[in-house]
Coordinates of C-alpha atoms in Angstrom, one line a residue:
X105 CA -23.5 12.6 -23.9
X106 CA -26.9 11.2 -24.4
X107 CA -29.4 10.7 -22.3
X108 CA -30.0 7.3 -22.6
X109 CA -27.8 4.5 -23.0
X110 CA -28.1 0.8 -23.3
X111 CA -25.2 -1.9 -23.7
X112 CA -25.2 -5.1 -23.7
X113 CA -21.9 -7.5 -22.8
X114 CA -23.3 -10.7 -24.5
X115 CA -24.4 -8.8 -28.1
X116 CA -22.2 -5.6 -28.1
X117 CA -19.4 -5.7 -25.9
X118 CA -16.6 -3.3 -27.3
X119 CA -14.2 -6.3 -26.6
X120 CA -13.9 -9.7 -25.6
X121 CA -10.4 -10.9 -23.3
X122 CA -10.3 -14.7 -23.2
X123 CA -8.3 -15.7 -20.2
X124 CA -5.5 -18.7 -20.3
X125 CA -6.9 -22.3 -20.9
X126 CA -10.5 -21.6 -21.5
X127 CA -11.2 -20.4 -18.2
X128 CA -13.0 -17.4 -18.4
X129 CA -13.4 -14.1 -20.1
X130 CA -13.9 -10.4 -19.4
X131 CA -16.4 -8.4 -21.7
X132 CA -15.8 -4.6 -21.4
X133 CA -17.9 -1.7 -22.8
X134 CA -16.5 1.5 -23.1
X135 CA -18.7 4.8 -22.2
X136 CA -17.5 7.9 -21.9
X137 CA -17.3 8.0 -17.7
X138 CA -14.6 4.6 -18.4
X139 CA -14.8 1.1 -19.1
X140 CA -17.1 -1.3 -17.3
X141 CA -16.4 -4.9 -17.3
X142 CA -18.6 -8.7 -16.7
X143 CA -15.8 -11.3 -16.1
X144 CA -16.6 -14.8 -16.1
X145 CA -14.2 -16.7 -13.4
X146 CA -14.7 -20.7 -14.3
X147 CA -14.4 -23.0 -11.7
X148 CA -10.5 -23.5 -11.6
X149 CA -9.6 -20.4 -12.6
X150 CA -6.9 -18.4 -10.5
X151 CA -5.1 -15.3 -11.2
X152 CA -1.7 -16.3 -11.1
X153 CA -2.1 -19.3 -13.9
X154 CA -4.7 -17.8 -16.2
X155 CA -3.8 -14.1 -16.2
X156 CA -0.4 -13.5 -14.8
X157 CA 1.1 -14.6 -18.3
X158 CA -1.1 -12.4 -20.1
X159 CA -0.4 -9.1 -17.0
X160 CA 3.1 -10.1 -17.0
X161 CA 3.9 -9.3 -13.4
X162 CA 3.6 -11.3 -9.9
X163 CA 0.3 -10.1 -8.7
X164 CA -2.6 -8.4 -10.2
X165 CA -1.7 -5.0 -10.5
X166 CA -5.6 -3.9 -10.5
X167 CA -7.4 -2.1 -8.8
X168 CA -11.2 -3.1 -8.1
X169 CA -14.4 -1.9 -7.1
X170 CA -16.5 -4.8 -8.2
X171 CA -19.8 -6.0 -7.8
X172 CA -20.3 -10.3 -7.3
X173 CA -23.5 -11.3 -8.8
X174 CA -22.7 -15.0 -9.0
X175 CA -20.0 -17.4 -7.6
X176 CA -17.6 -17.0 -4.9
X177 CA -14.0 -15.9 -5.9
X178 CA -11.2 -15.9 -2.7
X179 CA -9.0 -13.1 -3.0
X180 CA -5.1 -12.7 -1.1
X181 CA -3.4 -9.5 -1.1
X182 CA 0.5 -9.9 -0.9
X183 CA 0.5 -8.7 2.4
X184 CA -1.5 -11.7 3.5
X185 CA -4.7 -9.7 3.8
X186 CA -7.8 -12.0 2.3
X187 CA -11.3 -12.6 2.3
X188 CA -13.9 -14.0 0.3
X189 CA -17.3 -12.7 -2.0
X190 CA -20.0 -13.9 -2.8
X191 CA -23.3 -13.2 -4.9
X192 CA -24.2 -9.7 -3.9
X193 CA -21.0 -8.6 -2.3
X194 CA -19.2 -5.5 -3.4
X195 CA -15.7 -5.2 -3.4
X196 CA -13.1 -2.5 -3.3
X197 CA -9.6 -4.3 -4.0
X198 CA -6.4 -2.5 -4.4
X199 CA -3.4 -3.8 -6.4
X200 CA -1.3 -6.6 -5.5
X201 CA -3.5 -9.8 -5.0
X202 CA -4.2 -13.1 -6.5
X203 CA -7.5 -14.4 -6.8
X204 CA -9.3 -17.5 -7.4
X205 CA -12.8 -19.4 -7.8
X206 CA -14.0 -21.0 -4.7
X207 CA -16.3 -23.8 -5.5
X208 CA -17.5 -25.5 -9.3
X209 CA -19.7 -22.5 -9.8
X210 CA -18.5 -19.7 -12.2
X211 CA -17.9 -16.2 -10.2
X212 CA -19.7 -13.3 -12.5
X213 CA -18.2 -9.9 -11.3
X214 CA -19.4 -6.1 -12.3
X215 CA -16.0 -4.3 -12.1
X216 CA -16.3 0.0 -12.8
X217 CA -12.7 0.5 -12.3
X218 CA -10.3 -1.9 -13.0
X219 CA -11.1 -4.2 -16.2
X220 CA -10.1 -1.3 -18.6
X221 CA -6.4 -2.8 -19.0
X222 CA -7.4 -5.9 -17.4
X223 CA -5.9 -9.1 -19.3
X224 CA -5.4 -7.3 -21.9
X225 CA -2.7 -8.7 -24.5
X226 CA -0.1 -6.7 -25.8

């Protein structure tokens, strides 16, 4: 492993995962401790109309630990747990949710754990 390493999601992301109808993307690079994603949540965007045809099952089937640093996204577990971040909020979500933006911002999340197979087509 080297010592230093420096990655970049807008020049050198190892791939790019458009979400449904223009509404976002996640950027992932891969390093050798796992992925690391930046997805970009447009305003409208919701999990279960811009990803569940891509995941292909009823709720995102993820699990999280994210950081917010722009943009509010509301998140429901299917338990009816839910609650809301915002810029500078970390999260620790476990599979089974739905998720959307809150507001006409874009949300801008840091995820460590779960983009690896995250909208990723088949």
């Amino acid at each position: 492993m080297a010592g230093l390493i420096r990655r970049n999601f807008d020049t050198d992301p190892d791939e790019v995962r458009p979400f449904e109808a223009d509404k976002g993307e996640m950027r992932l690079v891969h390093l050798d401790g796992g992925g690391v994603g930046r997805a970009v949540f447009q305003p409208g965007w919701q999990w279960s109309q811009h990803v569940r045809p891509i995941a292909g099952t009823d709720s995102c089937q993820a699990a999280h630990a994210g950081y917010v640093l722009s943009g509010r996204l509301k998140v429901v577990m299917d338990d009816g747990q839910e609650d809301e971040f915002g810029p500078g909020d970390f999260m620790l979500c476990a599979p089974g949710h739905d998720a959307w933006v809150v507001g006409d911002e874009p949300a801008v999340v840091l995820d460590w754990q779960g983009y690896v197979d995250y909208a990723k087509r088949a």
